[in-house]
Amino acid sequence: MAYLELKNIYKTYGNDENATEVLSNINLEIEEGEFVAIVGFTGSGKTTLVNLINGLLEPTKGEVLFKGEPVVGTSHERGVIFQNYSLLPWLTVGQNVYMAVKEAFPKKPKKELNAIVADYVDMVGLTPAINKRPKELSGGMRQRVSVARALSMKPEMIIMDEPLGALDALTRGTLQDEILNIWGKDKRTALLITNDVDEGIYMADRIIPLRPGPNATLGPEFKIDIERPRDKTLMNDNPNYKKTRNAIIEYLMDIGEERKSQASEEFILPDLAPKDFVNQFK
Amino acid sequence: MKQSLTLGKVTKFMGLGFLSSFKDLFTGKLEKEDYKAFLRKVIVPIASVLLFIGLWHLGAKSLYNVEAEFRIEKALNEQGQAAADEMAACIASGDISCQPNTLPSPSQVWASFQSLLKDHALISADKAAFIEKTAALNEKRVAEGKDAIVYTGRPSFVDQIFRSLKTVFAGFFLALLIAVPLGIFIGLSPTLKSAFNWFIQIFKPVSPVVWYLLVFMIVKTLLIDSSEDSSFSISFIAVGLCSMWATLVNTSMGVSSVDKDYINVAKVLKLGNFQKVFKVVLPSSLPLIFTGLKITLSVAWMVLIAIELLAQSPGLGLFVWEEFQNGANDSNAKIIVAMFVIGIIGFLLDRLMLAIQNWVSFEKTDAI
């Protein structure tokens, strides 16, 4: 039995005539300790998929099983790192993390909680900024706080929804390494949603493309057989890397073409002209 | 240095940043590049105030002349040349009995302001003397279980300002106590929202006068056995009911429109309902709640004058009304003094709210 299992998931927004099926027939299995990346175009339903797994949304049809149990609502076992950081702007870095720690370990004394907060803030290298508010931090620093907050609850699985999407390439690289480091330390299960194929290849064990929605569904999986720890510069010369990367990109390009041809539906404009305007010239 | 730094910070915090420019001028700290900013922030407002006073002076003078000419002409038409000459001489002499009654000039208003302050000093002295005189007697009366004798003389202008402030704050806190909790509940529950929506829509536009009458009908009956003066209760309740709508609407809007990201965070962290409201929903809607409270306080101060006037509750509103009815020679000038006092206090109240808002809320708001 898989650690996380999605069985024939369908998700529809709206009712009856206005209904849009965003996800159809999604099947996914993730084993314990695995790092899986889902790659897809923007607007293909990635966030919807993430929210189904973390319990913020319920599927219209199908089942999400976590450790064999159906997912009902959110859980501290599944930590979420949001795309737009979602830090509470009125709390400092420390307070943002403390809030999560306190919810996760309600019985621990305050001193211990503060120690956990300090640990995790230190882990993402933000100890000097612990008393700052999110507004005073750069994008990368904010995302680090978000990482610290998710991990401080000691979740068994980390779900990342395009966590590095809004960052510049350099910050991205550092944060990728940091996340891998943390993941490597105690081998938690991780699910990464991204629109960057290279990021997926660098970080994950398996990459699964999401065919764009509406009616988004998962494509064939690609295994990444590159030994860890991976090195970005060396990886470029790895034949395995080149092969996988080309295969994935080719697949995504094909989907893109397909989508374009589907979207070539013509809209016929009504043949209208202002009545008086035409008459003026007669 | 440290002292002046804090002063600058305090004035800026209060939204009175322009005051620190004055200080820079006097301490000679003004740099050359600050010159333009100084011109804009200090010279332009002063110039506009002077221009305003100048125009006011000229306008008052011409109105005065129109009134004076009318009086002389009237005397001429009704009583002949001799009476007209007499009237002209009388007006020129500045005799109180025949002064034209029109818009007072700035200097007259200033004189009235000073006379009001003098009057306050006089009344305060009188009051102090009275308290001293009756102290021994009151002690005895209290010991015997009787009510103490209180000063029942006429209130001074300053007393009335404080009475008005008391009324407006009592009304404001009433509005706060009703509107904020109610707004939170309405914002959280769509059911309550549809239950209260018609109520808000209908009562929001009701005029202060009607609120006063409504409160009067109810409070009069409730206090029917009490021999106490109910005018204060009536006026502050009416002020509170009139002014609470902005806070009610803003609070419910703020609470119901909390950023979805924050709600998702609350869900992922599995915050309880209580925690969710106090740690996520309320902090994130504080800016909107405070905008509502600021409007409420300014509306409260605005309607207060009308309501005090109707309720015969001592205060600036009653002061204005009594001066108008009084029709003494300096009544008009006193009304203008009251107008400025009302305006300036309204402005300071607004700045006070802004300071509190900046203090408690994570979003800093600039003074407008």
XYZ file of C-alpha atoms in Angstrom:
650
model
C 0.000 0.000 0.000
C 1.329 3.377 -0.966
C 1.938 6.163 1.529
C -0.210 8.630 -0.356
C -2.685 7.410 -2.892
C -4.997 9.299 -5.226
C -7.685 7.117 -6.779
C -9.696 8.285 -9.794
C -9.872 11.852 -8.616
C -12.259 14.240 -10.353
C -12.676 17.837 -9.301
C -15.379 20.070 -10.703
C -15.996 23.731 -9.904
C -19.450 25.245 -10.269
C -22.795 23.533 -10.780
C -24.623 21.991 -13.682
C -24.254 24.085 -16.832
C -21.475 26.269 -15.484
C -19.479 23.343 -14.200
C -15.841 23.136 -15.228
C -14.044 19.917 -14.672
C -10.564 20.952 -13.620
C -9.107 17.565 -12.837
C -10.195 14.242 -14.290
C -9.142 10.762 -13.528
C -6.045 11.528 -11.484
C -4.236 8.468 -10.183
C -1.082 8.827 -8.160
C 0.893 6.765 -5.697
C 3.725 8.089 -3.588
C 5.872 5.809 -1.430
C 7.226 6.751 1.966
C 10.429 8.784 1.809
C 10.006 9.506 -1.870
C 10.464 12.910 -3.496
C 7.936 13.373 -6.299
C 7.630 16.394 -8.546
C 4.565 17.274 -10.578
C 5.351 19.546 -13.511
C 2.720 21.474 -15.378
C 1.816 24.655 -17.206
C 0.295 27.533 -15.296
C -3.441 27.162 -15.019
C -3.339 23.410 -15.443
C -4.880 22.743 -12.034
C -1.715 22.233 -9.985
C -2.911 24.246 -7.000
C -6.246 22.435 -7.046
C -4.396 19.125 -6.952
C -2.266 20.292 -4.014
C -5.292 21.507 -2.104
C -6.967 18.128 -2.581
C -3.954 16.396 -1.092
C -3.495 18.745 1.865
C -7.200 18.641 2.616
C -8.238 22.213 1.850
C -10.506 20.916 -0.917
C -12.560 17.777 -1.308
C -12.629 15.839 -4.573
C -15.916 15.729 -6.464
C -15.309 12.054 -7.201
C -12.630 9.646 -6.091
C -10.552 9.222 -2.986
C -7.386 10.628 -1.473
C -5.785 8.120 0.882
C -3.006 9.090 3.256
C -1.439 6.094 4.972
C -4.503 4.131 3.939
C -6.963 6.543 5.553
C -9.169 8.896 3.525
C -8.090 12.553 3.850
C -10.707 14.603 5.695
C -9.669 18.204 6.232
C -6.162 19.395 6.916
C -3.718 17.650 9.204
C -0.489 18.473 10.968
C 0.981 15.369 9.385
C 1.020 17.096 6.019
C 2.940 20.360 6.069
C 2.186 22.835 3.304
C 4.481 25.440 1.799
C 2.321 27.860 -0.128
C 3.128 29.489 -3.420
C 2.727 33.020 -2.080
C 4.331 32.405 1.321
C 1.052 33.229 3.156
C 2.782 34.662 6.188
C 0.649 36.683 8.563
C 1.928 40.239 8.070
C 1.116 41.405 11.597
C 3.312 38.763 13.208
C 7.104 38.686 13.279
C 9.095 35.813 11.793
C 9.348 34.164 15.196
C 5.654 34.648 15.938
C 4.645 33.205 12.582
C 6.611 30.043 13.289
C 5.566 29.973 16.956
C 1.904 29.960 15.956
C 2.426 26.769 13.956
C 4.581 25.099 16.627
C 2.050 25.875 19.304
C -0.748 24.312 17.276
C 1.319 21.227 16.495
C 2.519 20.632 20.061
C -0.137 22.142 22.305
C 1.035 20.298 25.397
C 4.663 21.325 25.398
C 5.732 24.109 27.759
C 6.392 27.531 26.334
C 10.133 27.264 26.807
C 10.349 24.152 24.687
C 8.169 25.683 21.993
C 10.432 28.706 21.845
C 13.419 26.422 21.502
C 11.801 24.666 18.529
C 11.036 28.034 16.926
C 14.618 29.160 17.411
C 15.887 25.884 15.932
C 13.894 26.079 12.756
C 14.435 29.782 12.226
C 18.133 29.076 12.605
C 17.885 26.205 10.150
C 16.702 28.540 7.402
C 19.323 31.069 8.434
C 16.975 33.791 9.621
C 17.984 34.110 13.272
C 19.080 37.729 12.811
C 15.650 38.561 11.354
C 13.568 36.671 13.900
C 11.940 39.855 15.202
C 11.225 41.354 11.802
C 7.870 41.423 10.096
C 7.379 39.787 6.673
C 7.137 43.202 5.012
C 10.723 43.948 5.963
C 12.008 40.747 4.344
C 12.893 39.924 0.748
C 10.916 37.333 -1.204
C 13.497 34.619 -0.602
C 13.579 35.310 3.106
C 9.804 35.181 3.293
C 9.740 31.828 1.556
C 12.338 30.581 4.035
C 10.060 31.594 6.889
C 7.292 29.700 5.174
C 9.567 26.644 4.908
C 10.511 26.953 8.580
C 6.864 27.259 9.554
C 5.844 24.155 7.604
C 8.739 22.058 8.867
C 8.541 23.192 12.482
C 5.324 21.218 12.836
C 7.389 18.097 12.088
C 5.065 16.873 9.340
C 5.494 13.418 7.910
C 4.957 14.721 4.438
C 5.877 18.087 2.932
C 3.655 19.444 0.197
C 5.158 22.320 -1.778
C 3.012 24.335 -4.160
C 5.417 26.123 -6.517
C 7.381 27.283 -3.514
C 10.122 28.988 -5.486
C 8.058 30.271 -8.391
C 8.308 33.927 -7.504
C 12.030 33.979 -6.739
C 15.027 34.938 -8.856
C 17.265 32.195 -10.231
C 20.060 32.612 -7.683
C 17.818 32.553 -4.618
C 15.962 29.671 -6.191
C 19.135 27.607 -6.399
C 20.084 28.179 -2.779
C 16.614 27.411 -1.529
C 16.435 24.241 -3.620
C 19.591 23.046 -1.905
C 18.229 23.999 1.491
C 14.999 22.122 0.935
C 16.895 19.056 -0.323
C 19.159 19.231 2.696
C 16.252 19.271 5.085
C 14.481 16.515 3.189
C 17.672 14.406 3.176
C 18.146 14.771 6.924
C 15.132 12.785 8.023
C 13.836 11.500 4.690
C 10.334 12.782 4.872
C 8.034 12.185 1.968
C 7.888 15.210 -0.297
C 5.621 16.369 -3.085
C 6.788 19.302 -5.164
C 4.577 21.121 -7.617
C 6.542 23.202 -10.082
C 6.536 24.688 -13.550
C 10.299 24.342 -13.906
C 11.449 21.039 -15.417
C 15.071 21.557 -14.335
C 13.985 22.146 -10.765
C 12.011 18.928 -10.859
C 14.933 16.913 -12.274
C 17.359 18.389 -9.766
C 15.199 17.701 -6.741
C 12.898 14.748 -7.348
C 13.063 10.986 -7.681
C 10.151 10.942 -10.085
C 8.595 13.558 -12.314
C 4.987 13.379 -13.392
C 3.695 15.907 -15.905
C 0.203 17.280 -15.414
C -1.591 17.588 -18.723
C -3.186 21.041 -18.784
C -6.769 21.539 -17.699
C -9.669 21.713 -17.995
C -9.876 17.972 -17.582
C -6.269 17.917 -16.438
C -4.876 14.500 -15.892
C -1.466 13.070 -15.055
C 0.860 12.005 -17.853
C 3.372 9.154 -17.826
C 5.969 9.323 -15.090
C 9.674 9.862 -15.667
C 12.142 8.307 -13.248
C 15.242 10.345 -12.482
C 18.168 7.966 -12.086
C 20.776 10.387 -10.914
C 22.610 9.701 -7.710
C 22.221 11.998 -4.746
C 23.628 14.354 -3.729
C 23.261 15.868 -7.127
C 25.527 18.586 -8.395
C 24.038 21.175 -10.688
C 27.128 21.742 -12.827
C 28.128 18.092 -13.107
C 24.554 17.116 -13.861
C 24.658 19.015 -17.132
C 27.109 16.456 -18.527
C 25.223 13.457 -17.232
C 23.783 11.569 -20.235
C 20.941 10.334 -18.109
C 20.014 13.906 -17.227
C 20.044 15.016 -20.839
C 17.915 12.109 -21.922
C 15.299 12.572 -19.227
C 15.186 16.300 -19.623
C 14.700 16.043 -23.384
C 12.032 13.408 -22.996
C 10.057 15.492 -20.512
C 10.354 18.680 -22.496
C 9.373 16.919 -25.687
C 6.337 15.500 -23.946
C 5.345 18.899 -22.577
C 5.848 20.538 -25.974
C 3.599 17.957 -27.544
C 0.912 18.673 -24.993
C 1.337 22.373 -25.651
C 0.845 21.834 -29.381
C -2.158 19.692 -28.704
C -3.652 22.343 -26.496
C -3.045 25.025 -29.081
C -4.767 23.019 -31.802
C -7.683 22.366 -29.494
C -7.923 26.041 -28.674
C -8.143 27.073 -32.327
C -11.898 27.240 -32.030
C -13.027 30.227 -34.048
C -15.257 32.880 -32.580
C -17.552 34.307 -35.214
C -18.171 37.967 -34.649
C -21.647 39.283 -35.429
C -21.803 41.495 -38.484
C -22.894 44.738 -36.879
C -22.499 48.378 -37.725
C -24.071 51.450 -36.140
C -27.225 52.135 -38.127
C -27.082 55.908 -38.278
C -23.398 55.916 -38.961
C -23.869 53.858 -42.124
C -26.823 55.925 -43.282
C -24.832 59.106 -43.142
C -22.837 58.066 -46.132
C -25.710 56.908 -48.314
C 19.382 65.663 20.207
C 17.574 62.666 21.549
C 14.814 64.886 22.899
C 14.176 66.544 19.544
C 14.218 63.207 17.764
C 11.401 61.902 19.918
C 9.441 65.105 19.408
C 9.737 64.715 15.644
C 8.652 61.103 15.890
C 5.670 61.930 18.061
C 4.410 64.690 15.786
C 4.842 62.483 12.726
C 3.073 59.630 14.457
C 0.150 61.900 15.263
C -0.082 62.984 11.637
C 1.085 66.443 12.654
C 4.386 66.159 10.824
C 4.255 69.729 9.645
C 4.963 70.863 13.196
C 8.488 69.492 13.056
C 9.274 71.774 10.113
C 8.633 74.746 12.368
C 11.013 73.345 14.903
C 13.682 72.903 12.246
C 13.255 76.537 11.279
C 13.788 77.772 14.817
C 16.695 75.506 15.576
C 18.357 76.523 12.310
C 18.629 72.931 11.191
C 17.137 73.559 7.779
C 19.345 72.347 4.926
C 19.336 73.958 1.545
C 17.648 71.022 -0.158
C 14.924 71.145 2.459
C 14.095 74.644 1.369
C 11.483 73.605 -1.185
C 9.847 71.178 1.173
C 9.829 73.856 3.837
C 8.208 76.294 1.434
C 5.513 73.781 0.604
C 4.889 72.477 4.075
C 5.096 75.686 6.120
C 4.977 78.821 4.020
C 2.110 77.741 1.768
C -0.252 76.780 4.624
C 0.558 79.985 6.505
C 0.015 82.037 3.382
C -3.311 80.354 2.720
C -4.447 80.992 6.291
C -3.472 84.652 5.999
C -5.246 84.899 2.659
C -8.334 83.326 4.182
C -8.314 85.795 7.085
C -7.801 88.672 4.664
C -10.715 87.646 2.458
C -12.854 87.099 5.525
C -11.949 90.562 6.780
C -12.833 92.208 3.473
C -16.046 90.213 3.148
C -17.103 91.074 6.688
C -16.336 94.731 6.064
C -18.419 94.917 2.915
C -21.313 93.101 4.588
C -20.994 95.566 7.464
C -21.192 98.481 5.029
C -24.245 97.063 3.279
C -26.014 96.702 6.611
C -24.961 100.164 7.796
C -26.148 101.836 4.597
C -29.437 100.027 4.819
C -29.953 101.279 8.361
C -29.148 104.859 7.468
C -31.415 104.747 4.430
C -34.218 103.257 6.480
C -33.879 106.015 9.071
C -33.918 108.588 6.274
C -37.034 107.167 4.672
C -38.948 106.692 7.876
C -37.817 109.527 10.112
C -36.075 112.092 7.919
C -32.631 113.531 7.470
C -31.967 114.261 11.155
C -32.539 110.659 12.172
C -30.321 109.452 9.341
C -27.466 111.705 10.441
C -27.906 110.529 13.980
C -27.804 106.894 12.872
C -24.648 107.466 10.826
C -22.957 109.144 13.767
C -24.092 106.384 16.088
C -22.663 103.657 13.817
C -19.413 105.569 13.365
C -19.045 105.990 17.113
C -19.151 102.254 17.626
C -22.048 102.448 20.049
C -23.349 98.956 20.813
C -27.000 99.928 20.484
C -26.871 100.598 16.751
C -24.145 98.279 15.436
C -25.048 96.420 12.230
C -25.667 92.760 12.970
C -23.800 90.712 10.356
C -20.814 88.446 9.786
C -18.254 89.392 12.444
C -14.747 90.318 11.361
C -11.692 88.249 12.383
C -10.732 90.808 15.017
C -14.196 90.703 16.569
C -14.026 86.911 16.704
C -10.623 87.047 18.344
C -11.944 89.551 20.893
C -14.899 87.271 21.637
C -12.569 84.352 22.050
C -10.615 86.268 24.648
C -13.748 87.399 26.408
C -14.940 83.783 26.539
C -11.650 82.790 28.165
C -11.988 85.640 30.649
C -15.504 84.544 31.354
C -14.193 81.035 31.999
C -11.619 82.354 34.463
C -14.350 84.306 36.229
C -16.693 81.324 36.464
C -13.920 79.008 37.612
C -12.986 81.417 40.379
C -16.615 81.690 41.345
C -16.982 77.932 41.389
C -13.831 77.450 43.451
C -15.036 80.017 45.937
C -18.405 78.299 46.127
C -16.845 74.907 46.753
C -14.628 76.337 49.442
C -17.536 78.067 51.081
C -19.775 75.014 51.079
C -17.058 72.465 51.950
C -17.746 72.446 55.654
C -21.501 72.455 55.177
C -21.354 69.630 52.629
C -19.322 67.488 54.935
C -21.982 67.894 57.556
C -24.793 67.187 55.087
C -23.088 64.035 53.820
C -22.582 62.894 57.403
C -26.297 63.420 57.988
C -27.108 61.428 54.888
C -28.275 64.365 52.797
C -27.128 65.241 49.299
C -24.230 67.637 49.043
C -24.891 71.071 47.614
C -23.461 71.392 44.134
C -22.561 74.435 42.104
C -25.420 75.212 39.767
C -24.089 78.353 38.124
C -23.890 78.858 34.394
C -21.256 76.696 32.647
C -18.417 78.522 30.921
C -17.469 77.996 27.296
C -14.579 75.740 28.292
C -16.870 73.707 30.553
C -19.161 73.230 27.595
C -16.315 72.029 25.402
C -15.483 69.369 27.969
C -19.100 68.418 28.333
C -19.330 67.988 24.563
C -16.191 65.865 24.529
C -17.651 63.733 27.291
C -20.847 63.245 25.312
C -19.031 62.432 22.092
C -16.749 59.891 23.749
C -19.629 58.268 25.602
C -21.469 58.012 22.286
C -18.365 56.767 20.509
C -17.780 54.007 23.047
C -21.414 53.004 22.872
C -21.053 52.750 19.077
C -17.833 50.781 19.481
C -19.354 48.351 21.955
C -22.355 47.692 19.743
C -20.890 47.888 16.261
C -17.588 46.022 16.555
C -18.885 42.774 18.114
C -22.021 42.855 15.996
C -19.949 43.541 12.884
C -17.703 40.589 13.665
C -20.654 38.235 14.049
C -22.294 39.538 10.886
C -19.048 39.218 8.975
C -18.486 35.663 10.142
C -21.944 34.318 9.505
C -23.750 34.680 6.178
C -27.000 33.834 7.975
C -26.645 36.734 10.384
C -25.631 38.903 7.486
C -28.859 38.301 5.623
C -30.766 38.732 8.887
C -29.221 42.130 9.585
C -28.745 43.454 6.096
C -32.173 45.071 5.691
C -31.829 46.512 9.169
C -28.500 48.170 8.332
C -29.655 49.407 4.945
C -32.795 51.024 6.392
C -31.359 52.560 9.539
C -28.061 53.761 8.148
C -29.417 56.784 6.284
C -31.741 57.946 9.081
C -31.052 61.540 10.074
C -29.592 62.488 13.476
C -32.714 64.448 14.328
C -34.907 61.386 13.915
C -32.490 59.271 15.951
C -32.673 61.848 18.680
C -36.470 61.743 18.693
C -36.467 57.942 18.738
C -34.016 57.777 21.632
C -35.967 60.507 23.391
C -39.203 58.479 23.177
C -37.536 55.412 24.664
C -35.235 56.944 27.271
C -37.903 59.322 28.527
C -40.120 56.383 29.389
C -37.312 54.295 30.820
C -36.231 57.109 33.120
C -39.730 58.150 34.006
C -39.225 57.621 37.744
C -35.839 59.231 37.851
C -35.657 62.871 38.791
C -32.258 63.220 37.137
C -31.613 65.161 34.003
C -31.852 62.684 31.142
C -30.486 65.031 28.489
C -26.964 63.630 28.728
C -28.081 59.997 28.363
C -30.381 60.876 25.500
C -27.771 62.827 23.626
C -24.959 60.322 23.975
C -27.157 57.370 23.040
C -28.446 59.241 20.014
C -24.895 60.169 19.015
C -23.790 56.551 19.380
C -26.684 55.147 17.342
C -26.202 57.739 14.625
C -22.533 57.175 14.217
C -22.149 53.425 14.667
C -23.107 52.422 11.119
C -19.768 53.127 9.510
C -18.036 50.892 12.033
C -20.672 48.178 11.708
C -20.436 48.051 7.933
C -16.645 48.283 7.848
C -16.153 45.658 10.528
C -18.437 43.154 8.866
C -16.820 43.845 5.508
C -13.321 43.501 6.947
C -14.164 40.270 8.713
C -15.893 38.694 5.735
C -13.186 39.651 3.252
C -10.116 38.302 4.986
C -7.479 37.233 2.458
C -8.098 33.631 1.442
C -4.418 32.844 1.943
C -4.689 33.669 5.634
C -7.767 31.504 5.983
C -5.890 28.661 4.288
C -3.024 29.132 6.735
C -5.476 28.951 9.615
C -6.891 25.747 8.151
C -3.515 24.135 7.505
C -2.345 24.988 11.028
C -5.703 23.658 12.263
C -6.473 26.686 14.401
C -9.622 26.421 16.496
C -12.508 28.797 15.819
C -11.606 31.087 18.684
C -7.954 31.192 17.663
C -8.906 31.716 14.049
C -11.008 34.765 14.891
C -8.554 36.336 17.316
C -5.269 35.448 15.645
C -6.131 35.678 11.968
C -9.477 37.286 11.187
C -9.374 40.233 13.598
C -5.767 41.317 13.030
C -6.246 41.208 9.305
C -9.433 43.272 9.443
C -8.093 45.832 11.928
C -7.243 48.429 9.271
C -10.821 48.378 7.974
C -12.291 48.372 11.492
C -10.222 51.421 12.324
C -11.246 53.210 9.181
C -14.811 52.613 10.344
C -14.061 53.863 13.846
C -12.440 56.977 12.457
C -15.517 57.750 10.384
C -17.678 56.977 13.415
C -15.818 59.427 15.617
C -15.986 62.209 13.053
C -19.672 61.560 12.392
C -20.279 61.494 16.153
C -18.635 64.883 16.551
C -20.604 66.269 13.632
C -24.037 65.110 14.750
C -23.293 65.950 18.376
C -23.844 69.644 17.768
C -27.301 69.074 16.281
C -28.271 66.560 18.940
C -27.113 68.691 21.878
C -29.113 71.502 20.444
C -32.252 69.370 20.304
C -31.681 67.625 23.621
C -30.902 70.866 25.444
C -27.869 69.066 26.761
C -25.194 71.561 27.749
C -22.301 71.602 25.315
C -21.071 73.327 22.210
C -24.286 72.640 20.303
C -26.399 74.226 22.965
C -23.888 77.061 23.236
C -24.280 77.845 19.529
C -28.054 77.669 19.737
C -28.271 79.849 22.823
C -25.978 82.448 21.346
C -28.113 82.501 18.232
C -31.273 82.965 20.281
C -29.543 85.459 22.516
C -28.826 87.938 19.724
C -26.441 89.980 21.845
C -23.946 92.218 20.160
C -21.128 89.678 20.246
C -23.300 86.582 19.739
C -22.348 86.168 16.099
C -18.670 86.380 16.944
C -19.117 83.757 19.656
C -20.832 81.438 17.194
C -17.844 81.764 14.860
C -15.499 81.047 17.788
C -17.507 77.906 18.503
C -17.293 76.978 14.829
C -13.506 77.112 14.877
C -13.295 75.260 18.166
C -15.567 72.535 16.802
C -13.476 72.275 13.645
C -10.157 72.142 15.443
C -11.343 69.566 17.958
C -12.769 67.468 15.137
C -9.389 67.583 13.408
C -7.535 66.608 16.584
C -9.945 63.727 17.228
C -9.272 62.447 13.728
C -5.527 62.598 14.332
C -5.957 60.845 17.652
C -7.705 57.966 15.919
C -4.994 57.842 13.277
C -2.336 57.619 15.967
C -4.160 54.772 17.710
C -4.652 53.032 14.381
C -0.955 53.237 13.538
C -0.134 52.004 16.974
C -2.274 48.859 16.918
C -2.366 47.940 13.260
C 0.289 46.403 11.048
C -0.478 48.614 8.094
C 0.755 52.142 8.530
C -1.646 54.776 7.284
C -0.519 58.229 6.215
C -2.309 61.329 7.328
C -4.554 62.902 4.731
